[in-house]
JSON list of C-alpha atoms in Angstrom, two decimals:
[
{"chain": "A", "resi": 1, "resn": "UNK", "atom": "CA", "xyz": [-86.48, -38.51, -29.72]},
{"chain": "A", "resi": 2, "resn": "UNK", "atom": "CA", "xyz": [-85.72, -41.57, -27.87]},
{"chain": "A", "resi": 3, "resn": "UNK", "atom": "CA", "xyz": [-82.07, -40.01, -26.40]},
{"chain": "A", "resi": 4, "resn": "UNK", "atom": "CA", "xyz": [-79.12, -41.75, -26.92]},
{"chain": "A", "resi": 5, "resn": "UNK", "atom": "CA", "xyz": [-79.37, -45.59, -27.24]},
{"chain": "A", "resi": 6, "resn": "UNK", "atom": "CA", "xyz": [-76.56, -48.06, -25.86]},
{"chain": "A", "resi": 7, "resn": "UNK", "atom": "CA", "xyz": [-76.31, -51.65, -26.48]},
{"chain": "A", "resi": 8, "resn": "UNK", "atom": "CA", "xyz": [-76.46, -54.16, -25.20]},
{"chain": "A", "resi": 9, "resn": "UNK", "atom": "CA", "xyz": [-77.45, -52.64, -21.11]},
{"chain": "A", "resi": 10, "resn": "UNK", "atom": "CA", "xyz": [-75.27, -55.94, -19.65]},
{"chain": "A", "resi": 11, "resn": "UNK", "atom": "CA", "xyz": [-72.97, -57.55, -21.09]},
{"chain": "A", "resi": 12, "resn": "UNK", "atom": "CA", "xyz": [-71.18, -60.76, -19.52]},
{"chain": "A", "resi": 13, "resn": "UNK", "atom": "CA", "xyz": [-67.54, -61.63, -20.81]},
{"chain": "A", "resi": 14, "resn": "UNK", "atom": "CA", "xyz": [-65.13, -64.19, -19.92]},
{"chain": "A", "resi": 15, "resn": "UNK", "atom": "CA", "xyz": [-61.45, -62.75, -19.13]},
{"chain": "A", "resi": 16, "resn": "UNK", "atom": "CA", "xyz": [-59.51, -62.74, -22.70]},
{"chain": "A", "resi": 17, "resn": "UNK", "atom": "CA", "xyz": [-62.77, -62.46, -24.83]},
{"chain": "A", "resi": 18, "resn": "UNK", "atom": "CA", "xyz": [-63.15, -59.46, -26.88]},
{"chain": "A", "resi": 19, "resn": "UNK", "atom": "CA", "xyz": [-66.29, -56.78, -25.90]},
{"chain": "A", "resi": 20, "resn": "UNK", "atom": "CA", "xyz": [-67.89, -54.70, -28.35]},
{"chain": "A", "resi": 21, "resn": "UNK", "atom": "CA", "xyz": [-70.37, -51.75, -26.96]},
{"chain": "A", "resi": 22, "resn": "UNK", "atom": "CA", "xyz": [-72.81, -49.79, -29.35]},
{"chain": "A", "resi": 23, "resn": "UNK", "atom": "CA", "xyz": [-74.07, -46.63, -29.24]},
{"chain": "A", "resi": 24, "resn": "UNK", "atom": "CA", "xyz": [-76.58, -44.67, -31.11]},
{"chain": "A", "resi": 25, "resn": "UNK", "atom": "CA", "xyz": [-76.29, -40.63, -30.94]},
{"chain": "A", "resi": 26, "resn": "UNK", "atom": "CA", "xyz": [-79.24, -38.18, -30.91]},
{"chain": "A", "resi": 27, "resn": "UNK", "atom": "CA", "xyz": [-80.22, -37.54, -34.41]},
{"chain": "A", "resi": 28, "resn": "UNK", "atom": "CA", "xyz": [-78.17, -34.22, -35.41]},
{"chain": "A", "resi": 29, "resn": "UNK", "atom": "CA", "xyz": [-75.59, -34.59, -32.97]},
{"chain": "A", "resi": 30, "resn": "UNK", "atom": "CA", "xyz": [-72.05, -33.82, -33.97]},
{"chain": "A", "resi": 31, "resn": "UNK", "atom": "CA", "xyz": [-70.38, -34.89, -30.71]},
{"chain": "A", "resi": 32, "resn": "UNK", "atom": "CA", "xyz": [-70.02, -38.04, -29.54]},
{"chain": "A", "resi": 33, "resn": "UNK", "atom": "CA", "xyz": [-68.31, -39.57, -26.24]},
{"chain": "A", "resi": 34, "resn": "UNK", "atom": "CA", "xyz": [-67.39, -41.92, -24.42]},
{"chain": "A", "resi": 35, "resn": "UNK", "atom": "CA", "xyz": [-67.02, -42.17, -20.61]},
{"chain": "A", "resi": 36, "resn": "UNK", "atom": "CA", "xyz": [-66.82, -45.26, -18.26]},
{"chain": "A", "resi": 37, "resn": "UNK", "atom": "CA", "xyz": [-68.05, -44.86, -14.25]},
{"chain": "A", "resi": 38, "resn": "UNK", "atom": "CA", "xyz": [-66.67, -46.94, -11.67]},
{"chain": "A", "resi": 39, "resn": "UNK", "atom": "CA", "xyz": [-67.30, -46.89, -7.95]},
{"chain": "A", "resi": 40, "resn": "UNK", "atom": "CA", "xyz": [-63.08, -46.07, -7.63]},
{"chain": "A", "resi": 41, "resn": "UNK", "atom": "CA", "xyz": [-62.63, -44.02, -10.56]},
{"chain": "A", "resi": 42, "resn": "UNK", "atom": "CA", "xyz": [-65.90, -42.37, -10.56]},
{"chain": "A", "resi": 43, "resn": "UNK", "atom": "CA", "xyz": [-66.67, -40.71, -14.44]},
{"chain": "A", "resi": 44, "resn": "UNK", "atom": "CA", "xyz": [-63.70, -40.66, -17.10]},
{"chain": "A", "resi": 45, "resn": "UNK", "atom": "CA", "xyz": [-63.33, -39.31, -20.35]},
{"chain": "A", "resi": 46, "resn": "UNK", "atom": "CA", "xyz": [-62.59, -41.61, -23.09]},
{"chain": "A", "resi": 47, "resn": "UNK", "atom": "CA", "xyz": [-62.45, -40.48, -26.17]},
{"chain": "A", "resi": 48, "resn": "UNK", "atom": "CA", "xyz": [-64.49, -38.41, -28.80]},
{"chain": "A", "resi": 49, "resn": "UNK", "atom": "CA", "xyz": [-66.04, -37.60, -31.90]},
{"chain": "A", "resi": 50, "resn": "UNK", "atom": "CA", "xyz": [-66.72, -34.44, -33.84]},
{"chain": "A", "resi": 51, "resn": "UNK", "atom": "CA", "xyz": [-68.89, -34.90, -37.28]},
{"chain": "A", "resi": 52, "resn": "UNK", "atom": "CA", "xyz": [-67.48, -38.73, -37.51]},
{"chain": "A", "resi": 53, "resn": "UNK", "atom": "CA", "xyz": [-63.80, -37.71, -36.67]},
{"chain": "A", "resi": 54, "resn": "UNK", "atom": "CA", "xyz": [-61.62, -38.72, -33.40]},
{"chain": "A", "resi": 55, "resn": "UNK", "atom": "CA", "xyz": [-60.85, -35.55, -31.59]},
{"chain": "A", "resi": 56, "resn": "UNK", "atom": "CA", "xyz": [-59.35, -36.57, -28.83]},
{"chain": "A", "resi": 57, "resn": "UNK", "atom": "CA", "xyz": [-58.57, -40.25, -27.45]},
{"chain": "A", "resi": 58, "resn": "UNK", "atom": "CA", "xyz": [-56.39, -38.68, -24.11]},
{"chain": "A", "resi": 59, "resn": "UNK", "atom": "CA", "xyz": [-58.80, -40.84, -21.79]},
{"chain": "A", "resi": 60, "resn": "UNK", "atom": "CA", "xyz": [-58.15, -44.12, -23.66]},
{"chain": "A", "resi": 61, "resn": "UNK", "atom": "CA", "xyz": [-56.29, -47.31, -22.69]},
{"chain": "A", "resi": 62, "resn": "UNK", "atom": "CA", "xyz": [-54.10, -47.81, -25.40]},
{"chain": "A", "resi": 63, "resn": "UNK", "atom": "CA", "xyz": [-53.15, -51.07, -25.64]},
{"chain": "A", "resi": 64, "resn": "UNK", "atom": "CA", "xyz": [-56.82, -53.11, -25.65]},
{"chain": "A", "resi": 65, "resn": "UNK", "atom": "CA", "xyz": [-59.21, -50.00, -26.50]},
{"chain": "A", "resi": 66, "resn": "UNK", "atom": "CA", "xyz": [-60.06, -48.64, -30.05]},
{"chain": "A", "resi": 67, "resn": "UNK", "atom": "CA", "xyz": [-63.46, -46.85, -30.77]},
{"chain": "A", "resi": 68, "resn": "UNK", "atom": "CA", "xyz": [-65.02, -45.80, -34.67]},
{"chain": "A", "resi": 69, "resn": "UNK", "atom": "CA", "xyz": [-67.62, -43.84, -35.49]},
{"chain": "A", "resi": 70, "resn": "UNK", "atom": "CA", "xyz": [-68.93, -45.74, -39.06]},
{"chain": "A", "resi": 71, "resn": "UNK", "atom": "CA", "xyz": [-71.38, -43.32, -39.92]},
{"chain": "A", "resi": 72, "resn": "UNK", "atom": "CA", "xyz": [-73.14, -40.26, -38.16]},
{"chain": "A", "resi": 73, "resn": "UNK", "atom": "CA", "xyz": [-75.59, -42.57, -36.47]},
{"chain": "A", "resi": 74, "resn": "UNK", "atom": "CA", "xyz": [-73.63, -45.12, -34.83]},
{"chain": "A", "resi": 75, "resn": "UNK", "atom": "CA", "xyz": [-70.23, -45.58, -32.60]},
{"chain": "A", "resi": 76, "resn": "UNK", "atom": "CA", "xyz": [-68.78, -48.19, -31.22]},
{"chain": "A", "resi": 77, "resn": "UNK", "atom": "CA", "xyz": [-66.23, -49.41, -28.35]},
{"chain": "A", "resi": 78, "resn": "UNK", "atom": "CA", "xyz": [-64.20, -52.00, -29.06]},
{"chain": "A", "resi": 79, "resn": "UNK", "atom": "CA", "xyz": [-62.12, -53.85, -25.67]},
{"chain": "A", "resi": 80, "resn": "UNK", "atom": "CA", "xyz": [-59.81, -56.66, -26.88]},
{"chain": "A", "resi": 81, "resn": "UNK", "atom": "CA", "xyz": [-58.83, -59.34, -24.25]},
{"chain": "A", "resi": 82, "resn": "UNK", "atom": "CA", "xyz": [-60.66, -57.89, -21.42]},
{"chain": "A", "resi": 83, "resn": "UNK", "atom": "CA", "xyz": [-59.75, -57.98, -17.98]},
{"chain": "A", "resi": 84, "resn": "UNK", "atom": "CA", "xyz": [-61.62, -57.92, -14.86]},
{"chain": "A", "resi": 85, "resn": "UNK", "atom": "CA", "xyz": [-60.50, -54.36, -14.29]},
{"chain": "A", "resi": 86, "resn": "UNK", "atom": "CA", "xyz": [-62.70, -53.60, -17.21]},
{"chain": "A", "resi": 87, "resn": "UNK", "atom": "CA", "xyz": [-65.35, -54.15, -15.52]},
{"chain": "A", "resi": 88, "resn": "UNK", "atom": "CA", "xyz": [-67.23, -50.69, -15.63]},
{"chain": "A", "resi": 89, "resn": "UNK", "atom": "CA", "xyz": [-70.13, -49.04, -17.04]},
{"chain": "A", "resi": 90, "resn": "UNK", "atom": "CA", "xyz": [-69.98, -47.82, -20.11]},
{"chain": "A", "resi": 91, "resn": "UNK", "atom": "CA", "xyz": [-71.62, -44.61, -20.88]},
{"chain": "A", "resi": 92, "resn": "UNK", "atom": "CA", "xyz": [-71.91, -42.89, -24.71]},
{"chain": "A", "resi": 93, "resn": "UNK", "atom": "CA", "xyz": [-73.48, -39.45, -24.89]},
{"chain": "A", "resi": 94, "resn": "UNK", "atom": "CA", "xyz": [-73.84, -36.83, -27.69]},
{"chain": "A", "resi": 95, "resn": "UNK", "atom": "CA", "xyz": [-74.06, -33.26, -27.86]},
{"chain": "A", "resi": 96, "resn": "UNK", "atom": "CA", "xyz": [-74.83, -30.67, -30.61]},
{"chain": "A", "resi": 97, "resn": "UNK", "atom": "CA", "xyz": [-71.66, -28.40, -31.01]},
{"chain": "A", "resi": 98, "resn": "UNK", "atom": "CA", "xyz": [-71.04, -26.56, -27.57]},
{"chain": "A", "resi": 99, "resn": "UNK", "atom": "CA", "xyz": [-74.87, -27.71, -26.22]},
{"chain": "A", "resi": 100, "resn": "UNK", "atom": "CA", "xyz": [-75.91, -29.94, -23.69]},
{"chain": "A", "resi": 101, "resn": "UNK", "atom": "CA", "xyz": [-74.38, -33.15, -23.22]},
{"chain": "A", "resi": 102, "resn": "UNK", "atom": "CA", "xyz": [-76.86, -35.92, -22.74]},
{"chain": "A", "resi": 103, "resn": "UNK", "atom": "CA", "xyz": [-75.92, -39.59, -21.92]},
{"chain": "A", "resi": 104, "resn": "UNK", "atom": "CA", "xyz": [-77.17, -42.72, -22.54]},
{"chain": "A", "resi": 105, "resn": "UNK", "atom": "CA", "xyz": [-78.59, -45.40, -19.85]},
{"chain": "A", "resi": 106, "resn": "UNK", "atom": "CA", "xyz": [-74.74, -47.10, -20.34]},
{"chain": "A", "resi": 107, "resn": "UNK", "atom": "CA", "xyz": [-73.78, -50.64, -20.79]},
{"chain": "A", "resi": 108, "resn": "UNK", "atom": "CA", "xyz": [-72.78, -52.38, -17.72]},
{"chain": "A", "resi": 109, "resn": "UNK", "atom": "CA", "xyz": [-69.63, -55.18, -18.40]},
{"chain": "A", "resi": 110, "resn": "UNK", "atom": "CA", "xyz": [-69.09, -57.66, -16.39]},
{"chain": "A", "resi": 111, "resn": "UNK", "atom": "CA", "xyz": [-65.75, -59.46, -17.04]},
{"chain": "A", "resi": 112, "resn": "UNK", "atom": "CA", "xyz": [-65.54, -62.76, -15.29]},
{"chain": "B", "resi": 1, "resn": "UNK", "atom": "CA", "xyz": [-54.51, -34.25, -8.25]},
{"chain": "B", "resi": 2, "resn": "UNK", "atom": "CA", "xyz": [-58.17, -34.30, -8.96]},
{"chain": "B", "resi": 3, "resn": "UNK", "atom": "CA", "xyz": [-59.76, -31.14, -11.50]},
{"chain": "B", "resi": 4, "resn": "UNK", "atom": "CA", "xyz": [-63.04, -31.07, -9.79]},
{"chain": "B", "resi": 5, "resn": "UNK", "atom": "CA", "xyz": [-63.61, -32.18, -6.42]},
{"chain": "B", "resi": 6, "resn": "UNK", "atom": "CA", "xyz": [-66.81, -32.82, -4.31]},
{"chain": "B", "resi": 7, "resn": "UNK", "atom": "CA", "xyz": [-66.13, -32.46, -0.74]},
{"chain": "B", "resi": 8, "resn": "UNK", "atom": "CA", "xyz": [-69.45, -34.35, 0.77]},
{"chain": "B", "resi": 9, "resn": "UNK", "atom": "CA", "xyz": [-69.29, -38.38, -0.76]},
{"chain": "B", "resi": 10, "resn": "UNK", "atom": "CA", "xyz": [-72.79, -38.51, 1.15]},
{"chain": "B", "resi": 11, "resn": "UNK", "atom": "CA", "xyz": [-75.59, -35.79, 2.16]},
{"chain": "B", "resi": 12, "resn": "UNK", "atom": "CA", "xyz": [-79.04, -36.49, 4.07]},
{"chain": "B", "resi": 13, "resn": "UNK", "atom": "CA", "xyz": [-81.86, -33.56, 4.36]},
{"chain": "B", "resi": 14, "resn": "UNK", "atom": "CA", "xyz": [-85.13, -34.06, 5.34]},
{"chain": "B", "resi": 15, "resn": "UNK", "atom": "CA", "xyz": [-87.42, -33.17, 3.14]},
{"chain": "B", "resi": 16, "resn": "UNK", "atom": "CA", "xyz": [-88.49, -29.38, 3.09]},
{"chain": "B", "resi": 17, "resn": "UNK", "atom": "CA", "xyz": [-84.92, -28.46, 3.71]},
{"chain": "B", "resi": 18, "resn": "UNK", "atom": "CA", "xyz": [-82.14, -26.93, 1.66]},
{"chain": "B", "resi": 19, "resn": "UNK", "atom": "CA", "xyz": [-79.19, -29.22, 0.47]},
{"chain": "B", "resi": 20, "resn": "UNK", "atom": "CA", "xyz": [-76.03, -27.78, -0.15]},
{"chain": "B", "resi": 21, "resn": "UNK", "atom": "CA", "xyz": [-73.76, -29.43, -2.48]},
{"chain": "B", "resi": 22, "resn": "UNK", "atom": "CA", "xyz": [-69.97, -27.96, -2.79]},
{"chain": "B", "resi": 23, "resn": "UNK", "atom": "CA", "xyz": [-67.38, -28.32, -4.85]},
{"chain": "B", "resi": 24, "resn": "UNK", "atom": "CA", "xyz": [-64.27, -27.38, -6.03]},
{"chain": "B", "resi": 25, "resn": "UNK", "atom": "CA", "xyz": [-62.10, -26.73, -9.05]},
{"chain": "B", "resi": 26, "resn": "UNK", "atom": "CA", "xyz": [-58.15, -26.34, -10.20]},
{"chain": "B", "resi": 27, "resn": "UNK", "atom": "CA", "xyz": [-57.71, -24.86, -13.56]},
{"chain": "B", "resi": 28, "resn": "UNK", "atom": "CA", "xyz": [-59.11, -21.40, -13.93]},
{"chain": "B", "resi": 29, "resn": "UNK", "atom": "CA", "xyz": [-59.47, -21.70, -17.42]},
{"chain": "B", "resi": 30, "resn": "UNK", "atom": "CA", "xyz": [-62.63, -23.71, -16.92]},
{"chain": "B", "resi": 31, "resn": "UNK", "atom": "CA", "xyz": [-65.54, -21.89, -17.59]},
{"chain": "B", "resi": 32, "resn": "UNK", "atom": "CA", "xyz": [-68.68, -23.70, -18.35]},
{"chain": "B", "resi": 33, "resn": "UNK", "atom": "CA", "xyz": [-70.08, -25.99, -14.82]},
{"chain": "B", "resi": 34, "resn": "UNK", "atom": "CA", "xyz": [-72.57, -28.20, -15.09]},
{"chain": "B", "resi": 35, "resn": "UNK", "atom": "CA", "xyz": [-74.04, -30.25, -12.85]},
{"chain": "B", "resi": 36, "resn": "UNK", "atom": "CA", "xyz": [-75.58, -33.57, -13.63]},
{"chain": "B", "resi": 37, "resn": "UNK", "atom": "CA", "xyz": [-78.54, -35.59, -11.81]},
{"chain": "B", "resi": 38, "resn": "UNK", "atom": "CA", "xyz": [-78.12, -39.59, -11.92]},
{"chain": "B", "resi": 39, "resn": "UNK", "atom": "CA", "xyz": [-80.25, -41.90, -11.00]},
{"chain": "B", "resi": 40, "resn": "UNK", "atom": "CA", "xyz": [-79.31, -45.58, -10.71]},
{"chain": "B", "resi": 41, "resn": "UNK", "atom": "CA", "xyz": [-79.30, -47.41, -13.56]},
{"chain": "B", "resi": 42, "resn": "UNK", "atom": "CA", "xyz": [-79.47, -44.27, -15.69]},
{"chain": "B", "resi": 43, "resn": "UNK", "atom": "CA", "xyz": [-76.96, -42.79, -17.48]},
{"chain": "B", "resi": 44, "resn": "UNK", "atom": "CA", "xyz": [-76.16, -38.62, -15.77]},
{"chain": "B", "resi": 45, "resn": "UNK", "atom": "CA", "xyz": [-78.69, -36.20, -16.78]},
{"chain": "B", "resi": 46, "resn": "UNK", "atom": "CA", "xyz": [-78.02, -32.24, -17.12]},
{"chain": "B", "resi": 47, "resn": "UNK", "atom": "CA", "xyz": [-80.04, -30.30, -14.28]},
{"chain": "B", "resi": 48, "resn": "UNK", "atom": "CA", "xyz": [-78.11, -27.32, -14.20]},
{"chain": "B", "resi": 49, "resn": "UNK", "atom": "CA", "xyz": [-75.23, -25.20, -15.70]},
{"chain": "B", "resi": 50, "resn": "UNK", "atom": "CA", "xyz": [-73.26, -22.18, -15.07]},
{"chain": "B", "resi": 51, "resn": "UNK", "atom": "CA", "xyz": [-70.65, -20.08, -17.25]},
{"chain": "B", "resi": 52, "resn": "UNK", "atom": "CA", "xyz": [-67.78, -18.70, -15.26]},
{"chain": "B", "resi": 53, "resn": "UNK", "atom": "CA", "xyz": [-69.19, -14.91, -16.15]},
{"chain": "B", "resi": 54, "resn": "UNK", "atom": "CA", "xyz": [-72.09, -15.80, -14.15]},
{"chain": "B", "resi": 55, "resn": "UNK", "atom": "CA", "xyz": [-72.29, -15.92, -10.10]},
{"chain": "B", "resi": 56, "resn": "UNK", "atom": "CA", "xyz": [-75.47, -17.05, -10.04]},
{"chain": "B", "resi": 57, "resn": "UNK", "atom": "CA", "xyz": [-77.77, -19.44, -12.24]},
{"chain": "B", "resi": 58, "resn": "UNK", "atom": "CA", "xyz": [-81.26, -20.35, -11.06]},
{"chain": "B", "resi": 59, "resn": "UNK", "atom": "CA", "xyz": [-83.71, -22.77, -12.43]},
{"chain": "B", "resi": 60, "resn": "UNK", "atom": "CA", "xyz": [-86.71, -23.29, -9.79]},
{"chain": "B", "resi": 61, "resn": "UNK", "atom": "CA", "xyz": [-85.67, -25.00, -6.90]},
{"chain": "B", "resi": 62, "resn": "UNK", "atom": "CA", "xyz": [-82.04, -25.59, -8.25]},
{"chain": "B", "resi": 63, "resn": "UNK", "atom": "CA", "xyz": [-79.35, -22.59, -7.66]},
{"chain": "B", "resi": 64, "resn": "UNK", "atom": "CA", "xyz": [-75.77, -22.36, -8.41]},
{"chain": "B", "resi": 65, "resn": "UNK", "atom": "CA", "xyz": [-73.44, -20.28, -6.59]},
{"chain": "B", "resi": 66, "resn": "UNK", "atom": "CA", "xyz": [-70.70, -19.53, -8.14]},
{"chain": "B", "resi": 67, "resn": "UNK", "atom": "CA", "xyz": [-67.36, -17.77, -6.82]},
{"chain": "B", "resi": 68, "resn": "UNK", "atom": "CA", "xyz": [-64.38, -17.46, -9.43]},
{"chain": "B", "resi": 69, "resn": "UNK", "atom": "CA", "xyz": [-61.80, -16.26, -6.77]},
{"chain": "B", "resi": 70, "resn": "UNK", "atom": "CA", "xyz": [-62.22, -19.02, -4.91]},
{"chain": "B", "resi": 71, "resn": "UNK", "atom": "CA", "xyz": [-62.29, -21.52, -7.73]},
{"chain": "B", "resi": 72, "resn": "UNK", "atom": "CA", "xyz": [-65.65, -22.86, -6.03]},
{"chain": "B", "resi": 73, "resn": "UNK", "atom": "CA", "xyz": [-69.53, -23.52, -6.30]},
{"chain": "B", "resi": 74, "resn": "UNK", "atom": "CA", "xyz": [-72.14, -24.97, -4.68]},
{"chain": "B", "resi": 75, "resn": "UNK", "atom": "CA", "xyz": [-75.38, -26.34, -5.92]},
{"chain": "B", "resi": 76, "resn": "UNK", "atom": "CA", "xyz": [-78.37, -25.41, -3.97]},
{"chain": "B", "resi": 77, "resn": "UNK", "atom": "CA", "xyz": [-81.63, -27.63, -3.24]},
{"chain": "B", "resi": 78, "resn": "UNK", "atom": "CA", "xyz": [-84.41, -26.14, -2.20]},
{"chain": "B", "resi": 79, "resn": "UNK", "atom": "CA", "xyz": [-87.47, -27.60, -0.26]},
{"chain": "B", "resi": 80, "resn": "UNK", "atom": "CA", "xyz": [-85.49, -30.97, -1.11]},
{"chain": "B", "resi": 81, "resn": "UNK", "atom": "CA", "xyz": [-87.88, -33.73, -1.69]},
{"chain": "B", "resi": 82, "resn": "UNK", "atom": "CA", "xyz": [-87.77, -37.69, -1.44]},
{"chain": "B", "resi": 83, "resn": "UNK", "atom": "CA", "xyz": [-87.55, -37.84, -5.47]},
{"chain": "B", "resi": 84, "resn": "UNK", "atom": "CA", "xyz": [-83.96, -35.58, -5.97]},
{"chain": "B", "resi": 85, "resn": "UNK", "atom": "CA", "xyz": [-82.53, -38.53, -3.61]},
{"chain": "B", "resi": 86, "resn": "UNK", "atom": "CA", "xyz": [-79.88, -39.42, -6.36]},
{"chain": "B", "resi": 87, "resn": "UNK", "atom": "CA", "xyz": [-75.98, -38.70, -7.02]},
{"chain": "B", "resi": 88, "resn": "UNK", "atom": "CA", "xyz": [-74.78, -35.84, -8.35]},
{"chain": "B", "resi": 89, "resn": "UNK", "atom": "CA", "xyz": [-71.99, -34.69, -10.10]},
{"chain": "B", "resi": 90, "resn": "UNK", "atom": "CA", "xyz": [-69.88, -31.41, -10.64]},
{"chain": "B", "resi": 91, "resn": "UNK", "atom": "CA", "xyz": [-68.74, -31.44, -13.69]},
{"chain": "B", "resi": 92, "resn": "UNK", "atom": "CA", "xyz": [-65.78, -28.50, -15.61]},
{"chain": "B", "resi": 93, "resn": "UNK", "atom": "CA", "xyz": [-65.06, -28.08, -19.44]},
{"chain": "B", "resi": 94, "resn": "UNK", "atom": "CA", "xyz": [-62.82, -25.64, -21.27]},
{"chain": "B", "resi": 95, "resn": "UNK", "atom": "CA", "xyz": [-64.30, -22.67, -23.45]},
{"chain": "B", "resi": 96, "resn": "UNK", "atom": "CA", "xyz": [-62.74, -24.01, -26.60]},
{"chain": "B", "resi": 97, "resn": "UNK", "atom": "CA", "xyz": [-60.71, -27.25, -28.01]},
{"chain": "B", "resi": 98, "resn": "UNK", "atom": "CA", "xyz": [-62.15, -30.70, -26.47]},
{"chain": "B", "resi": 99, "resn": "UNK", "atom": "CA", "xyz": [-65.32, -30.43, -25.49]},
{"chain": "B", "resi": 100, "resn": "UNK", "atom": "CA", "xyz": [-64.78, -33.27, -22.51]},
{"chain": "B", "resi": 101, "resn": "UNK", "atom": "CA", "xyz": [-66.21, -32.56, -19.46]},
{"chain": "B", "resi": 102, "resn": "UNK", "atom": "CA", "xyz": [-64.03, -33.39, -16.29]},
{"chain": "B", "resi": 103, "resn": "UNK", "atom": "CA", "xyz": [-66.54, -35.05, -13.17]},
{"chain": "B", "resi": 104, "resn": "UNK", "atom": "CA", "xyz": [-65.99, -34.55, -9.65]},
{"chain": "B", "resi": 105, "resn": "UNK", "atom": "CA", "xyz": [-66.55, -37.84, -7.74]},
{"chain": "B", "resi": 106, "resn": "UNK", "atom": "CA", "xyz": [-69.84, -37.22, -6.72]},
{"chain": "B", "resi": 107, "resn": "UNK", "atom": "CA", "xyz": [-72.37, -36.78, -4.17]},
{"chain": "B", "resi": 108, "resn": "UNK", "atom": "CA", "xyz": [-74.78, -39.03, -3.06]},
{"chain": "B", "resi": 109, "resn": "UNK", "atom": "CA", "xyz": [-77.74, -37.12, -1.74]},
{"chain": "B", "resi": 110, "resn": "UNK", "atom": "CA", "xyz": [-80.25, -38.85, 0.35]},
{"chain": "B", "resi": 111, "resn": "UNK", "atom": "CA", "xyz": [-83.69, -36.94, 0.78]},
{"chain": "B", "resi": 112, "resn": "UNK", "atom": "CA", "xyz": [-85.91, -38.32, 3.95]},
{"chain": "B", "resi": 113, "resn": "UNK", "atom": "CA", "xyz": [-89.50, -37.94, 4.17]}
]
């Protein structure tokens, strides 16, 4: 079980390009989140998952931010025209129904 | 107004010692605590959690305390050692609905030898 992968770890954008972050959930998993950790903000809630469906997007930036879940085994984050106030890590974690909630290592963006 | 606070941004302990790590909640419908280990460049990692029908949870040297009244808890280190030197969160979820947790802002605990 290799956890919850996240790719890529860094990712560099200029301001106005478009980021996309990947995540691969623990095998199984029905839940699947997103969060993003500043030093300011500390960890928010983005949005989630439950057996491929969104559940609840409350945490979300509506205007630039959209996230899919393909397929059981992938999601990803999508940030259109970022901004340097994107800047963040980026952290995707999974969780059987009700169980533990384990995170990934988190992709760090950089917008420039 | 903040869910879940932590009231320390920073604690050193020497080693050997007991850390105490507090915090704080709002909404007494939370009822499931964890708290969550990070290291840096890691992603948060469970060490312990408590349901709100428990006042106690202990899992070797880790021990919550928790006090429903008071809408508090406090995680307890014992014989604290260089290698818990990390950040840790509070963290609160609801017994049903979304399963989000809500985070506290952390505590950064620094363990010298």
């Amino acid at each position: 079980n290799a956890g919850v992968i996240q790719t890529p770890r860094h990712k560099v954008t200029g301001k106005g390009q478009e980021a996309t972050l990947w995540c691969e959930p623990i095998s199984g998993h029905s839940a699947v989140f997103w969060y993003r950790q500043t030093i300011v903000q500390g960890l928010e809630f983005l949005t989630y998952f439950r057996n491929q469906a969104p559940i609840d997007d409350s945490g979300m930036p509506k205007e630039r931010f959209s996230a899919q879940m393909p397929n059981q085994s992938h999601s990803t984050l999508k940030i259109q025209s970022t901004q340097p106030q994107d800047s963040a890590v980026y952290l995707c974690a999974s969780s059987l129904e009700g169980g533990e909630v384990f995170f990934g290592k988190g992709t760090r963006l950089t917008v420039v | 107004q903040q869910q879940v606070r932590q009231s320390s941004q920073s604690l050193t302990v020497w080693e050997g010692e007991t850390a105490i790590l507090n915090c704080s909640y709002e909404n007494s419908a939370f009822d499931y605590f964890p708290w969550y280990q990070q290291f840096p460049g890691e992603g948060p990692a469970l060490l312990i959690a408590i349901r709100s029908v428990s006042d106690k949870k202990e899992d070797g040297r880790f021990t919550i305390f928790f006090n429903k009244r008071e809408k508090n808890l406090s995680l307890h280190i014992k014989d604290s050692q260089p290698g818990d030197s990390a950040t840790y969160f509070c963290a609160a979820s609801y017994p049903s609905g979304s399963w989000q947790l809500i985070f506290g802002s952390g505590t950064q605990l620094t363990v010298m030898p």
